[in-house]
Amino acid sequence: GDGMLVVLTQRDKRVDAPGPGDLYDIGTVSMVHRVMKTPEGNLFVIIMGVSRTHIDEFVQFEPYLRANISVLGDEKEDESGVDFQALRRTVVSQFERIIKLSPQLPDDLQTIVINIEDAGRLADYIATNLPNLSIVSKQFVLEQIQVRKRLEFLNTELAKELEVLELRSKIQNQVQEEVGKSQREYFLREQLRAIQRELGEADDTQREIEELRQKIEAAGMTEEAKKEAERELGRLGRMSPAAAEYTVTRTYLDWLVTLPWSVLTTEKIDIIKAREVLDRDHYDLEKIKERILEYLAVLELRPQGKAPILCFVGPPGVGKTSLGRSIAGAMGRKFVRISLGGMRDEAEIRGHRRTYIGALPGQIIQNIRRAGSRDPVFMLDEIDKLGADFRGDPASALLEVLDPEQNVAFRDHYLDVAFDLSRVFFITTANVLDTVPSALRDRMEVIELPGYTEEEKVQIARNYLVPRSRENSGLQPDQIEFQDETIHFIVRHYTRETGVRNLERQITSICRKQARRLLEGKDPRLVVTPQVVMELLGAPKYQLEEEVEERVKRPGVVIGLAWTPVGGDILFVEANISKGSRHLTVTGQVGDVMQESTKAALTWVRSYASELGLEADFYKEKDVHVHVPAGSIPKDGPSAGVTMVTALVSALTGTPIRPKLAMTGEITLSGHVLPVGGIKEKVLAARRAKIEELILPAQNEKNVKEDIQPELLREIKIHYVKTIEEVLNLAFEKPVLRVIPTEPVQQAI
């Protein structure tokens, strides 16, 4: 009767007959200004908002809603503050810029906004007129009785809208510029063609098409490729050179005619020369060299045979990539290489379809063209570091490339015709195989490149690294000399790797320093001794032998052996016993498997408490802490089981283990020692640390005999064990077990 209404917003606009539960609790008290009836019989009501209001309780539901309400006023605060004024001016400034960029907003809004003095009314007015502000956001502004919160929310929303509008304006300007440029180029090209016709000059387009036709005939394409090239050439002849499609088709034809469809390396294979090249570039690696020479022999007898697909697996710095280059030299073929590390886009392998702007063939076809023949040595480096995302899976795309049954008709998305890759000698490299999909791994012949021994590193340094570093530093052979003793010293005290990359860095550093000394007028000839190395490179970085001897003197410290993607390493396991209440703590960033090994080790020790001279309930008043140093490095795996047991027994009995002894092996609750992997890498790591005795699972004896040369074992005595009792008897100077049980023991309770 007084012309006043409460206007509420629906929570879900799809509800045709909303009830009280479908409406927001906060709305607007409004005055009816005018009511008009439309020709369709509906009412058109013009209202004016008066104030915010809260619905306290609905008191009537039919024929219309009535409710008790509370009028909400703005919470006033000091608007003269510097931060409040800065917020207000920022909101007004952003809204003024939006008015200029939005064609649907009238310019007089700017005048209105500037003249609104009340900050609350200003926020409400801007929220009402802000384009693209959602109903939910407007309701949020309505519900805020604190003016500052309204302004802060609007400041964020205005910034978002302003960013969108500025980007849209930038895009529109770019489009207009491109359209104007294209039109101008079209008119200029038409005028140029008209002038050329008047002068009687030959049509360059026709001459270009004729050249392409001759190249197609001479390219030696397959029937499918030739047919597609001729079809595209016909389309090219019907296009205007000014058309955008003309350049796309012309580029496609360039790719087709420049690929080596029928170009093969014609050099006759010389097995003797190939062997010399491989021996010249790489030391040892006999298995790999034999495999390459076998393939070359088969290729000589059967030239049409398919090339093998090899996968070199090994730690960094052992020569995987350089070996591929040497293989190409031994075969007299071109060498191309792409790095797959971090590659996530399938199109990098198969190329983009020509419908995309700037499309190109994939890396396979690009490098085949770069090689200039269809039988290069093609290295796919770091295949274990391929990624995958929404753009596809490059590893799946490689399935076709690395399958001899399929790559005879490899189809790049850009070319869209088959290309024969069967004569390409593919070599892949990886540090580990765990991340290589099994389907891809099955297509490759895996050849492992283990880490080098100290003697091998010395030979490599003397024959390869020293001459190369000397030459790269501009030195002559008589200006610097490395003794074998010195190289041994550098390997032991300045590098800790399975490869030789860091060794070469250290040698190169010494050569650089000698080059500087020469120019400063110092020693014209330098004989590098261990003392000189310490003067030039500083104090030794690694004192592994001293560290091993010092740490194992204490009870509870045992040396284990670990395998990592970069080779083998020794691993210290420390156990400490303190007063407490049956708590087991495992630290050192160890994984779930290693934690479970620790629990199994403790259970075994509790089972053998009496045999170890411990009280049966010793664990009730003890806390056990097992720590694996180098806590910043994640560690996991079951191979430290015997090491955990030995460390616990050593700590509980107060007996240190024998010096220079290391061990590896998985344990069971019944005390059996199970085989583990990475034996060769672990044995080499033990040699580097000058370990004299090793305890290995008996089932790993065959791995030692097959993978490790006998001369590498001269300085190490290996004990093969089947049970943890044997381990303990070997690990300590005096027996710690009073009675050796003959039957497996059940889990301790």
XYZ file of C-alpha atoms in Angstrom:
749
model
C 0.000 0.000 0.000
C 2.982 2.330 0.567
C 4.634 1.393 -2.756
C 7.591 -0.292 -1.062
C 8.976 -3.707 -2.042
C 11.876 -5.927 -1.007
C 13.732 -7.159 -4.083
C 15.704 -10.414 -3.679
C 17.906 -12.309 -6.159
C 17.316 -15.967 -7.002
C 20.130 -18.357 -6.156
C 19.390 -20.400 -9.300
C 17.779 -18.589 -12.221
C 16.588 -21.894 -13.699
C 13.933 -22.260 -10.950
C 10.634 -20.999 -12.438
C 8.679 -20.681 -9.170
C 11.208 -19.795 -6.470
C 10.356 -20.216 -2.813
C 11.984 -18.647 0.242
C 14.810 -21.217 0.146
C 15.663 -20.234 -3.441
C 16.314 -16.575 -2.546
C 19.283 -14.794 -0.982
C 18.721 -13.460 2.560
C 19.990 -9.972 1.753
C 18.259 -7.787 -0.811
C 17.142 -4.216 -1.453
C 14.234 -2.186 -0.122
C 12.863 -0.506 -3.245
C 10.221 2.076 -4.049
C 7.843 1.434 -6.946
C 8.257 4.309 -9.346
C 6.046 3.237 -12.210
C 4.025 0.210 -13.391
C 3.283 -0.467 -17.058
C 1.481 -3.324 -18.813
C 3.091 -4.819 -21.912
C 1.131 -5.932 -25.028
C 1.761 -9.561 -23.974
C -0.093 -8.967 -20.711
C 2.990 -8.823 -18.480
C 3.795 -6.054 -16.032
C 6.870 -3.863 -16.440
C 7.776 -2.276 -13.095
C 10.306 0.519 -12.641
C 11.662 0.606 -9.087
C 14.290 2.626 -7.243
C 16.526 1.051 -4.593
C 16.409 2.686 -1.193
C 18.593 0.622 1.151
C 20.052 -2.782 1.887
C 17.884 -5.118 3.953
C 18.057 -8.503 5.646
C 15.155 -10.958 5.688
C 14.630 -11.857 9.343
C 11.585 -14.111 8.879
C 9.003 -14.871 6.208
C 5.490 -14.356 7.652
C 3.344 -14.969 4.552
C 3.775 -17.281 1.557
C 0.488 -16.940 -0.378
C -0.525 -15.247 -2.624
C 2.806 -13.439 -2.305
C 5.704 -13.402 0.114
C 5.805 -11.107 3.142
C 8.588 -10.923 5.664
C 9.949 -9.116 8.677
C 13.091 -7.256 7.659
C 15.983 -5.330 9.113
C 17.365 -2.348 7.241
C 21.151 -2.518 6.889
C 23.240 0.608 6.845
C 26.885 1.060 5.911
C 29.478 0.632 8.636
C 31.144 3.998 8.655
C 34.872 4.470 8.983
C 37.246 7.346 8.576
C 37.266 7.950 4.820
C 39.904 10.636 5.068
C 42.690 8.146 5.751
C 45.507 7.921 3.201
C 45.037 4.215 2.490
C 41.257 4.562 2.096
C 41.619 7.517 -0.274
C 44.240 5.624 -2.304
C 41.865 2.647 -2.604
C 38.976 4.881 -3.680
C 41.042 6.723 -6.292
C 42.389 3.432 -7.686
C 38.843 2.092 -8.115
C 37.661 5.289 -9.809
C 40.736 5.416 -12.072
C 40.272 1.818 -13.216
C 36.565 2.344 -13.878
C 37.331 5.457 -15.957
C 39.721 3.405 -18.139
C 37.059 0.700 -18.530
C 34.550 3.338 -19.675
C 36.978 4.428 -22.419
C 37.583 0.833 -23.588
C 33.960 -0.396 -23.381
C 31.747 0.756 -26.259
C 28.576 -0.220 -24.341
C 29.275 2.232 -21.487
C 28.254 5.880 -22.077
C 30.894 8.551 -21.548
C 28.734 10.507 -19.084
C 29.239 7.715 -16.518
C 32.669 9.195 -15.888
C 31.144 12.536 -14.844
C 28.627 10.813 -12.565
C 31.276 8.694 -10.836
C 33.551 11.675 -10.203
C 30.709 13.594 -8.514
C 29.614 10.813 -6.118
C 30.989 11.820 -2.729
C 29.757 8.920 -0.574
C 32.161 5.978 -0.926
C 29.429 3.395 -0.300
C 27.203 4.815 -3.040
C 30.233 5.000 -5.325
C 30.945 1.288 -4.874
C 27.284 0.374 -5.453
C 27.060 2.499 -8.592
C 30.225 1.037 -10.125
C 29.099 -2.528 -9.345
C 25.760 -1.798 -11.043
C 27.386 -0.545 -14.246
C 30.454 -2.791 -14.477
C 30.133 -4.970 -17.609
C 30.387 -8.745 -17.240
C 30.202 -8.670 -13.419
C 28.390 -11.877 -12.477
C 25.194 -12.022 -10.409
C 27.090 -13.803 -7.646
C 29.690 -11.013 -7.543
C 27.004 -8.301 -7.480
C 25.244 -10.136 -4.644
C 28.581 -10.235 -2.794
C 28.873 -6.434 -3.113
C 25.284 -6.044 -1.922
C 25.910 -8.148 1.170
C 28.963 -6.157 2.248
C 28.059 -3.439 4.748
C 31.723 -2.500 5.164
C 32.536 0.039 2.461
C 36.240 -0.839 2.457
C 35.518 -4.507 1.639
C 33.258 -3.425 -1.237
C 35.974 -1.223 -2.677
C 38.664 -3.890 -2.263
C 36.514 -6.492 -4.031
C 35.697 -4.073 -6.851
C 39.358 -3.137 -7.181
C 40.174 -6.796 -7.946
C 37.236 -7.254 -10.348
C 38.004 -3.986 -12.143
C 41.629 -5.064 -12.655
C 40.472 -8.352 -14.226
C 37.991 -6.629 -16.532
C 40.547 -3.989 -17.480
C 43.109 -6.650 -18.416
C 40.559 -8.405 -20.664
C 39.513 -5.165 -22.346
C 43.102 -4.059 -22.977
C 43.946 -7.440 -24.489
C 40.853 -7.307 -26.699
C 41.778 -3.822 -27.848
C 45.322 -4.973 -28.645
C 44.028 -7.935 -30.677
C 41.608 -5.737 -32.620
C 44.382 -3.296 -33.479
C 46.639 -6.128 -34.670
C 43.887 -7.580 -36.841
C 43.194 -4.206 -38.426
C 46.889 -3.702 -39.137
C 47.203 -7.160 -40.723
C 44.115 -6.652 -42.874
C 45.389 -3.300 -44.076
C 48.833 -4.724 -44.798
C 47.423 -7.700 -46.738
C 45.212 -5.465 -48.868
C 48.110 -3.134 -49.629
C 50.377 -6.062 -50.594
C 47.669 -7.521 -52.831
C 47.220 -4.284 -54.802
C 50.991 -3.775 -55.119
C 51.517 -7.347 -56.384
C 48.731 -6.984 -58.935
C 50.256 -3.747 -60.193
C 53.696 -5.402 -60.387
C 52.319 -8.322 -62.398
C 50.592 -5.913 -64.780
C 53.856 -3.987 -65.297
C 55.774 -7.230 -65.925
C 53.222 -8.297 -68.535
C 53.504 -4.934 -70.290
C 57.311 -5.249 -70.354
C 57.082 -8.770 -71.759
C 59.042 -10.329 -68.909
C 58.654 -14.075 -68.208
C 56.179 -15.104 -65.585
C 58.269 -15.940 -62.487
C 55.489 -18.105 -61.123
C 55.428 -20.364 -64.157
C 59.208 -20.609 -64.117
C 59.137 -21.575 -60.433
C 56.500 -24.240 -61.066
C 58.526 -25.701 -63.906
C 61.621 -25.892 -61.665
C 59.601 -27.725 -59.034
C 58.311 -30.170 -61.649
C 61.881 -31.001 -62.670
C 62.931 -31.478 -59.029
C 60.003 -33.840 -58.448
C 61.130 -35.988 -61.373
C 64.725 -36.079 -60.114
C 63.986 -36.621 -56.409
C 63.495 -40.388 -56.651
C 60.280 -40.282 -54.625
C 57.998 -43.203 -53.950
C 54.906 -43.464 -56.146
C 52.704 -42.199 -53.328
C 54.916 -39.182 -52.639
C 55.290 -38.347 -56.332
C 51.547 -38.489 -56.888
C 50.932 -36.184 -53.922
C 53.661 -33.770 -55.076
C 52.182 -33.536 -58.579
C 48.719 -32.933 -57.157
C 49.977 -30.113 -54.940
C 51.967 -28.691 -57.855
C 48.774 -28.522 -59.912
C 47.033 -26.653 -57.104
C 49.991 -24.280 -56.870
C 49.679 -23.407 -60.563
C 46.056 -22.374 -60.086
C 46.772 -20.093 -57.112
C 47.658 -16.452 -57.021
C 51.149 -15.869 -55.586
C 49.568 -13.315 -53.263
C 47.365 -15.955 -51.638
C 48.396 -17.159 -48.188
C 47.889 -20.782 -49.268
C 50.475 -20.324 -52.030
C 53.366 -20.028 -49.551
C 52.095 -23.012 -47.528
C 51.950 -25.256 -50.604
C 55.289 -23.995 -51.895
C 56.969 -24.811 -48.558
C 55.415 -28.286 -48.549
C 56.748 -29.016 -52.032
C 60.199 -27.768 -50.995
C 60.221 -30.354 -48.211
C 59.169 -33.145 -50.547
C 61.801 -32.441 -53.215
C 64.697 -31.942 -50.771
C 64.270 -35.165 -48.783
C 66.808 -37.939 -49.571
C 64.217 -40.427 -50.849
C 66.770 -42.666 -52.552
C 70.140 -41.343 -51.331
C 72.217 -43.987 -49.521
C 75.810 -43.971 -48.292
C 77.817 -45.699 -51.011
C 81.119 -46.096 -49.154
C 82.247 -49.719 -48.945
C 82.464 -51.041 -45.402
C 85.943 -51.903 -44.133
C 85.706 -53.969 -40.935
C 89.390 -53.482 -40.082
C 89.141 -49.708 -40.462
C 85.916 -49.635 -38.463
C 87.625 -51.460 -35.597
C 90.494 -48.973 -35.682
C 88.087 -46.026 -35.505
C 86.227 -47.502 -32.528
C 89.471 -48.303 -30.685
C 90.858 -44.849 -31.422
C 87.876 -43.031 -29.942
C 86.922 -45.280 -27.011
C 88.795 -47.377 -24.505
C 87.536 -50.911 -23.700
C 83.723 -51.344 -24.315
C 84.516 -54.633 -26.039
C 80.949 -55.980 -26.025
C 79.595 -52.898 -27.756
C 82.376 -52.815 -30.318
C 81.808 -56.500 -31.122
C 78.083 -55.870 -31.619
C 78.759 -52.987 -34.019
C 81.296 -54.975 -36.028
C 78.862 -57.904 -36.258
C 76.228 -55.602 -37.708
C 78.701 -54.142 -40.208
C 79.669 -57.643 -41.329
C 76.017 -58.594 -41.886
C 75.408 -55.318 -43.711
C 78.319 -56.014 -46.050
C 76.969 -59.483 -46.865
C 73.320 -58.390 -47.041
C 73.037 -54.680 -47.915
C 69.222 -54.713 -47.834
C 69.078 -55.888 -44.220
C 67.306 -53.820 -41.590
C 69.370 -51.734 -39.205
C 69.385 -52.664 -35.510
C 67.948 -50.375 -32.863
C 70.327 -50.111 -29.914
C 69.798 -48.560 -26.498
C 72.907 -47.553 -24.544
C 72.131 -47.517 -20.824
C 74.576 -46.196 -18.281
C 75.405 -43.392 -15.853
C 76.375 -39.914 -17.081
C 79.855 -39.420 -18.461
C 80.604 -42.973 -19.636
C 80.601 -42.030 -23.335
C 77.142 -42.997 -24.617
C 76.672 -39.987 -26.897
C 80.260 -39.860 -28.157
C 80.093 -43.591 -28.900
C 77.264 -42.942 -31.351
C 79.413 -40.407 -33.188
C 82.263 -42.925 -33.358
C 79.932 -45.591 -34.756
C 78.932 -43.207 -37.545
C 82.604 -42.581 -38.305
C 83.350 -46.303 -38.340
C 80.483 -46.908 -40.778
C 81.256 -43.900 -42.949
C 77.775 -42.489 -42.395
C 76.375 -39.110 -41.412
C 75.597 -38.609 -37.721
C 72.538 -36.733 -36.461
C 71.319 -36.348 -32.916
C 68.283 -34.983 -31.117
C 67.796 -34.656 -27.379
C 64.530 -36.060 -26.051
C 65.029 -34.747 -22.516
C 61.910 -32.857 -21.429
C 60.149 -33.336 -24.783
C 56.372 -33.411 -24.187
C 54.796 -32.705 -27.564
C 54.049 -35.624 -29.862
C 54.337 -33.243 -32.832
C 58.087 -32.965 -32.142
C 58.315 -36.548 -33.446
C 55.499 -36.770 -35.991
C 55.254 -33.130 -37.047
C 52.249 -30.807 -37.276
C 49.454 -31.174 -39.777
C 49.533 -28.599 -42.550
C 46.264 -27.050 -41.373
C 48.205 -25.289 -38.599
C 49.961 -21.987 -39.205
C 53.735 -22.413 -39.267
C 53.490 -26.215 -39.444
C 56.720 -28.180 -39.990
C 57.732 -31.852 -40.106
C 58.849 -33.521 -36.886
C 62.438 -33.828 -35.702
C 62.853 -37.227 -37.368
C 62.175 -35.960 -40.900
C 63.994 -32.653 -40.289
C 67.187 -34.449 -39.277
C 66.926 -36.963 -42.120
C 66.937 -34.016 -44.541
C 69.808 -32.423 -42.641
C 71.809 -35.654 -42.961
C 71.269 -35.767 -46.728
C 70.825 -39.558 -46.812
C 68.224 -42.001 -45.585
C 70.699 -44.254 -43.767
C 72.434 -42.017 -41.188
C 73.329 -42.994 -37.645
C 70.486 -41.316 -35.734
C 70.925 -40.833 -31.993
C 67.875 -40.243 -29.773
C 69.515 -38.932 -26.609
C 68.004 -39.168 -23.092
C 65.027 -41.348 -24.068
C 64.356 -42.007 -20.375
C 63.529 -38.327 -19.818
C 60.587 -38.069 -22.225
C 57.505 -36.359 -20.803
C 53.814 -36.329 -21.674
C 50.995 -33.808 -21.348
C 47.786 -32.701 -23.084
C 49.678 -32.373 -26.397
C 50.331 -36.099 -26.549
C 52.902 -38.704 -25.594
C 56.187 -38.614 -27.578
C 57.117 -42.075 -26.266
C 54.066 -43.551 -27.993
C 54.965 -41.731 -31.205
C 58.424 -43.327 -31.079
C 56.879 -46.809 -31.149
C 56.420 -46.501 -34.905
C 59.844 -44.940 -35.458
C 61.716 -47.657 -33.556
C 59.809 -50.668 -34.892
C 61.608 -52.279 -37.883
C 58.294 -53.729 -39.049
C 56.584 -50.322 -39.144
C 59.229 -47.693 -39.853
C 59.546 -48.860 -43.452
C 56.490 -46.639 -44.013
C 56.802 -43.908 -41.375
C 54.121 -41.268 -41.913
C 54.905 -37.772 -40.703
C 51.786 -35.658 -40.099
C 53.165 -32.792 -42.168
C 54.276 -34.824 -45.187
C 51.281 -37.196 -44.969
C 53.126 -39.673 -47.202
C 55.186 -42.712 -46.200
C 58.958 -42.371 -45.761
C 61.263 -45.385 -45.368
C 63.296 -45.298 -42.118
C 64.299 -48.967 -42.196
C 67.892 -48.171 -43.243
C 68.428 -45.632 -40.452
C 70.701 -46.897 -37.670
C 68.839 -45.701 -34.555
C 70.720 -45.470 -31.261
C 68.995 -44.350 -28.074
C 70.624 -43.466 -24.762
C 69.303 -43.556 -21.201
C 70.584 -43.359 -17.647
C 67.933 -45.788 -16.372
C 65.303 -47.978 -18.021
C 62.681 -47.673 -15.284
C 61.041 -44.640 -16.899
C 61.094 -46.056 -20.444
C 57.693 -47.615 -21.348
C 57.870 -51.398 -21.652
C 56.497 -51.383 -25.215
C 59.289 -49.024 -26.270
C 61.935 -50.944 -24.341
C 60.869 -54.155 -26.078
C 61.738 -52.663 -29.479
C 65.345 -51.932 -28.575
C 68.426 -54.042 -27.979
C 69.671 -52.857 -24.591
C 73.436 -52.581 -24.127
C 74.654 -51.516 -20.700
C 77.657 -49.225 -20.295
C 78.731 -49.660 -16.660
C 80.919 -47.214 -14.825
C 84.680 -47.239 -15.250
C 87.148 -48.636 -12.743
C 89.974 -46.459 -11.474
C 92.450 -48.208 -13.774
C 90.174 -47.674 -16.763
C 89.806 -43.994 -15.901
C 93.580 -43.634 -15.776
C 93.918 -45.258 -19.200
C 91.150 -43.065 -20.647
C 92.723 -39.953 -19.162
C 96.187 -40.787 -20.482
C 95.047 -41.767 -23.995
C 92.122 -39.401 -24.573
C 91.403 -36.755 -21.936
C 94.904 -35.355 -21.380
C 95.722 -34.938 -25.119
C 92.323 -33.350 -25.761
C 92.498 -30.979 -22.790
C 96.072 -30.037 -23.682
C 95.088 -29.261 -27.270
C 91.992 -27.280 -26.244
C 94.156 -25.182 -23.927
C 96.703 -24.407 -26.654
C 99.541 -26.310 -24.975
C 102.232 -28.461 -26.555
C 103.092 -31.974 -25.259
C 106.425 -30.734 -23.875
C 104.757 -27.941 -21.883
C 102.721 -30.114 -19.489
C 103.035 -33.737 -18.384
C 100.652 -35.815 -16.258
C 102.064 -38.799 -14.400
C 99.916 -41.912 -13.849
C 100.290 -41.435 -10.112
C 98.835 -37.942 -10.494
C 95.828 -39.138 -12.466
C 95.170 -41.764 -9.772
C 95.326 -38.973 -7.194
C 92.849 -36.794 -9.124
C 90.439 -39.706 -9.591
C 90.479 -40.589 -5.894
C 90.413 -37.157 -4.318
C 88.771 -34.745 -6.800
C 86.078 -36.829 -8.524
C 83.353 -39.127 -7.286
C 81.656 -40.455 -10.394
C 81.282 -43.546 -12.529
C 82.082 -41.700 -15.759
C 84.955 -39.417 -16.691
C 83.223 -36.085 -17.263
C 84.350 -34.476 -14.005
C 87.795 -36.005 -14.429
C 88.135 -34.206 -17.748
C 87.020 -30.944 -16.110
C 89.751 -31.227 -13.484
C 92.429 -32.035 -16.086
C 91.244 -29.153 -18.279
C 91.360 -26.815 -15.278
C 95.009 -27.739 -14.657
C 95.837 -27.185 -18.351
C 94.202 -23.745 -18.279
C 96.188 -22.752 -15.230
C 99.408 -23.865 -16.938
C 98.475 -21.808 -20.022
C 98.159 -18.751 -17.789
C 101.484 -19.515 -16.079
C 103.172 -19.677 -19.499
C 101.889 -16.244 -20.473
C 102.987 -14.861 -17.107
C 106.533 -16.049 -17.853
C 106.581 -18.853 -15.293
C 107.466 -22.544 -15.776
C 107.778 -23.367 -19.500
C 107.306 -27.032 -18.578
C 105.075 -28.361 -15.808
C 105.251 -31.920 -14.485
C 101.948 -32.416 -12.694
C 102.464 -34.252 -9.402
C 99.966 -34.751 -6.547
C 101.546 -31.782 -4.769
C 101.066 -29.597 -7.868
C 97.444 -30.753 -8.111
C 96.763 -29.598 -4.551
C 98.412 -26.235 -5.299
C 96.331 -25.705 -8.446
C 92.986 -27.280 -7.488
C 93.022 -26.728 -3.752
C 92.664 -29.242 -0.953
C 91.291 -32.692 -1.897
C 87.494 -32.717 -2.076
C 87.019 -36.367 -1.186
C 88.827 -38.355 1.495
C 86.719 -41.486 1.184
C 89.280 -43.932 2.580
C 89.854 -41.841 5.700
C 86.108 -41.308 6.143
C 85.414 -45.042 5.943
C 88.102 -45.915 8.475
C 87.051 -43.216 10.927
C 83.294 -43.795 10.913
C 83.204 -47.583 11.296
C 85.261 -47.428 14.499
C 82.071 -46.614 16.402
C 79.511 -49.315 17.248
C 76.304 -49.107 15.255
C 77.900 -47.861 12.012
C 77.942 -50.215 9.010
C 78.865 -49.634 5.368
C 76.222 -50.617 2.832
C 76.269 -50.486 -0.950
C 73.752 -48.584 -3.074
C 72.821 -48.340 -6.735
C 71.867 -44.961 -8.215
C 71.047 -43.770 -11.750
C 74.565 -42.333 -11.930
C 76.302 -45.521 -10.752
C 77.117 -47.249 -7.484
C 78.015 -45.668 -4.153
C 78.730 -46.649 -0.573
C 76.078 -45.963 2.043
C 76.597 -45.532 5.785
C 73.863 -46.885 8.063
C 73.935 -45.736 11.684
C 71.941 -47.215 14.577
C 71.621 -45.767 18.065
C 69.934 -47.226 21.149
C 68.593 -45.025 23.942
C 66.261 -45.327 26.916
C 62.638 -45.088 25.926
C 59.524 -47.116 25.273
C 59.640 -49.271 22.139
C 59.849 -46.458 19.569
C 61.530 -47.044 16.199
C 62.666 -43.927 14.326
C 64.070 -44.041 10.786
C 65.569 -40.846 9.328
C 67.649 -39.801 6.337
C 64.823 -39.328 3.807
C 64.397 -43.066 3.301
C 61.511 -44.488 1.272
C 58.760 -46.904 2.266
C 60.661 -50.022 1.172
C 63.728 -49.065 3.204
C 61.585 -48.325 6.266
C 59.996 -51.753 5.954
C 63.480 -53.309 5.745
C 64.338 -51.573 9.022
C 61.220 -52.966 10.708
C 62.023 -56.464 9.420
C 65.601 -56.109 10.689
C 64.428 -55.074 14.157
C 61.936 -57.947 14.276
C 64.716 -60.404 13.440
C 66.968 -58.954 16.140
C 64.168 -59.254 18.713
C 63.658 -62.869 17.654
C 67.344 -63.612 18.296
C 67.656 -61.567 21.490
C 68.820 -64.480 23.637
C 71.321 -65.703 21.024
C 72.753 -62.179 20.874
C 73.144 -62.045 24.649
C 70.300 -59.539 25.046
C 67.400 -59.681 27.465
C 64.250 -61.056 25.861
C 62.293 -57.874 26.655
C 65.107 -55.399 25.986
C 62.944 -53.543 23.500
C 60.388 -52.511 26.128
C 62.710 -49.949 27.672
C 64.633 -48.916 24.552
C 64.140 -46.533 21.659
C 65.832 -47.467 18.393
C 66.953 -44.795 15.937
C 68.290 -45.781 12.507
C 69.765 -42.995 10.395
C 71.124 -43.016 6.842
C 73.363 -39.921 6.382
C 73.152 -37.547 3.392
C 69.638 -36.745 4.550
C 68.910 -34.390 1.663
C 69.111 -37.260 -0.835
C 66.077 -39.604 -1.144
C 66.940 -43.280 -0.646
C 64.888 -46.424 -1.106
C 65.118 -50.111 -1.918
C 65.429 -53.435 -0.088
C 69.173 -54.022 -0.543
C 70.140 -52.472 2.817
C 68.379 -55.196 4.836
C 71.553 -56.998 5.967
C 73.175 -53.628 6.672
C 70.266 -52.649 8.950
C 70.479 -55.913 10.926
C 74.239 -55.604 11.349
C 73.975 -51.961 12.465
C 71.315 -52.843 15.068
C 73.339 -55.790 16.411
C 76.474 -53.626 16.544
C 74.660 -50.883 18.468
C 72.916 -53.279 20.877
C 76.069 -55.260 21.659
C 78.389 -52.246 21.616
C 80.667 -54.017 19.155
C 82.041 -52.218 16.068
C 82.260 -54.123 12.799
C 85.488 -55.115 11.119
C 87.185 -52.250 9.233
C 87.000 -51.908 5.446
C 84.031 -54.250 5.141
C 80.819 -53.484 3.239
C 77.679 -55.470 2.508
C 74.428 -55.561 0.554
C 71.444 -57.897 0.465
C 67.751 -58.137 1.208
C 66.569 -60.051 4.284
C 63.467 -61.999 5.234
C 61.951 -62.420 8.689
C 63.255 -65.981 8.754
C 66.817 -64.718 8.274
C 67.429 -65.596 4.638
C 69.501 -63.235 2.469
C 67.957 -62.549 -0.949
C 69.717 -61.326 -4.129
C 69.755 -57.672 -5.153
C 70.500 -55.739 -8.348
C 73.258 -53.399 -9.503
C 76.025 -55.738 -8.323
C 78.700 -54.500 -10.734
C 78.084 -50.849 -9.888
C 78.186 -51.650 -6.171
C 81.437 -53.602 -6.451
C 83.040 -50.735 -8.389
C 81.876 -48.299 -5.703
C 83.502 -50.504 -3.059
C 86.786 -50.505 -5.012
C 86.724 -46.709 -5.205
C 86.331 -46.564 -1.414
C 89.209 -49.054 -0.949
C 86.904 -51.586 0.686
C 88.799 -54.858 1.183
C 85.944 -57.275 1.956
C 82.405 -57.550 0.604
C 79.438 -59.580 1.808
C 77.060 -60.423 -1.049
C 74.028 -62.721 -1.386
C 74.997 -66.189 -2.618
C 72.548 -65.915 -5.512
C 74.468 -62.903 -6.848
C 77.651 -64.938 -7.364
C 76.711 -65.542 -11.003
C 76.404 -61.766 -11.573
C 79.920 -61.226 -10.257
C 81.378 -63.922 -12.514
C 79.485 -62.749 -15.630
C 79.754 -58.965 -15.304
C 83.030 -58.243 -13.515
C 86.481 -58.940 -14.891
C 88.640 -61.131 -12.596
C 91.428 -58.548 -12.394
C 88.980 -56.097 -10.779
C 88.492 -58.488 -7.866
C 92.135 -58.967 -6.942
C 92.022 -56.365 -4.196
C 88.610 -57.381 -2.812
C 87.634 -60.541 -0.979
C 83.986 -61.431 -1.541
C 81.969 -63.564 0.894
C 78.756 -65.104 -0.434
C 76.100 -65.712 2.219
C 72.673 -67.316 2.431
C 71.600 -66.331 5.950
C 71.949 -63.338 8.225
C 73.792 -65.526 10.765
C 76.624 -65.900 8.254
C 76.652 -62.126 7.772
C 77.024 -61.477 11.501
C 79.792 -64.040 11.895
C 81.726 -62.341 9.079
C 81.018 -58.754 10.139
C 82.489 -58.893 13.655
C 85.934 -59.820 14.903
C 84.401 -62.143 17.530
C 81.147 -64.108 17.158
C 78.144 -62.245 18.547
C 75.745 -65.184 18.253
C 76.015 -67.652 21.113
C 74.112 -70.415 19.291
C 73.403 -70.563 15.572
C 69.779 -71.706 15.169
C 69.136 -74.469 12.689
C 65.448 -73.690 12.190
C 63.975 -70.416 10.901
C 62.567 -68.247 13.664
C 59.021 -66.896 13.688
C 58.260 -63.193 13.907
C 58.703 -61.734 17.387
C 55.596 -60.581 19.192
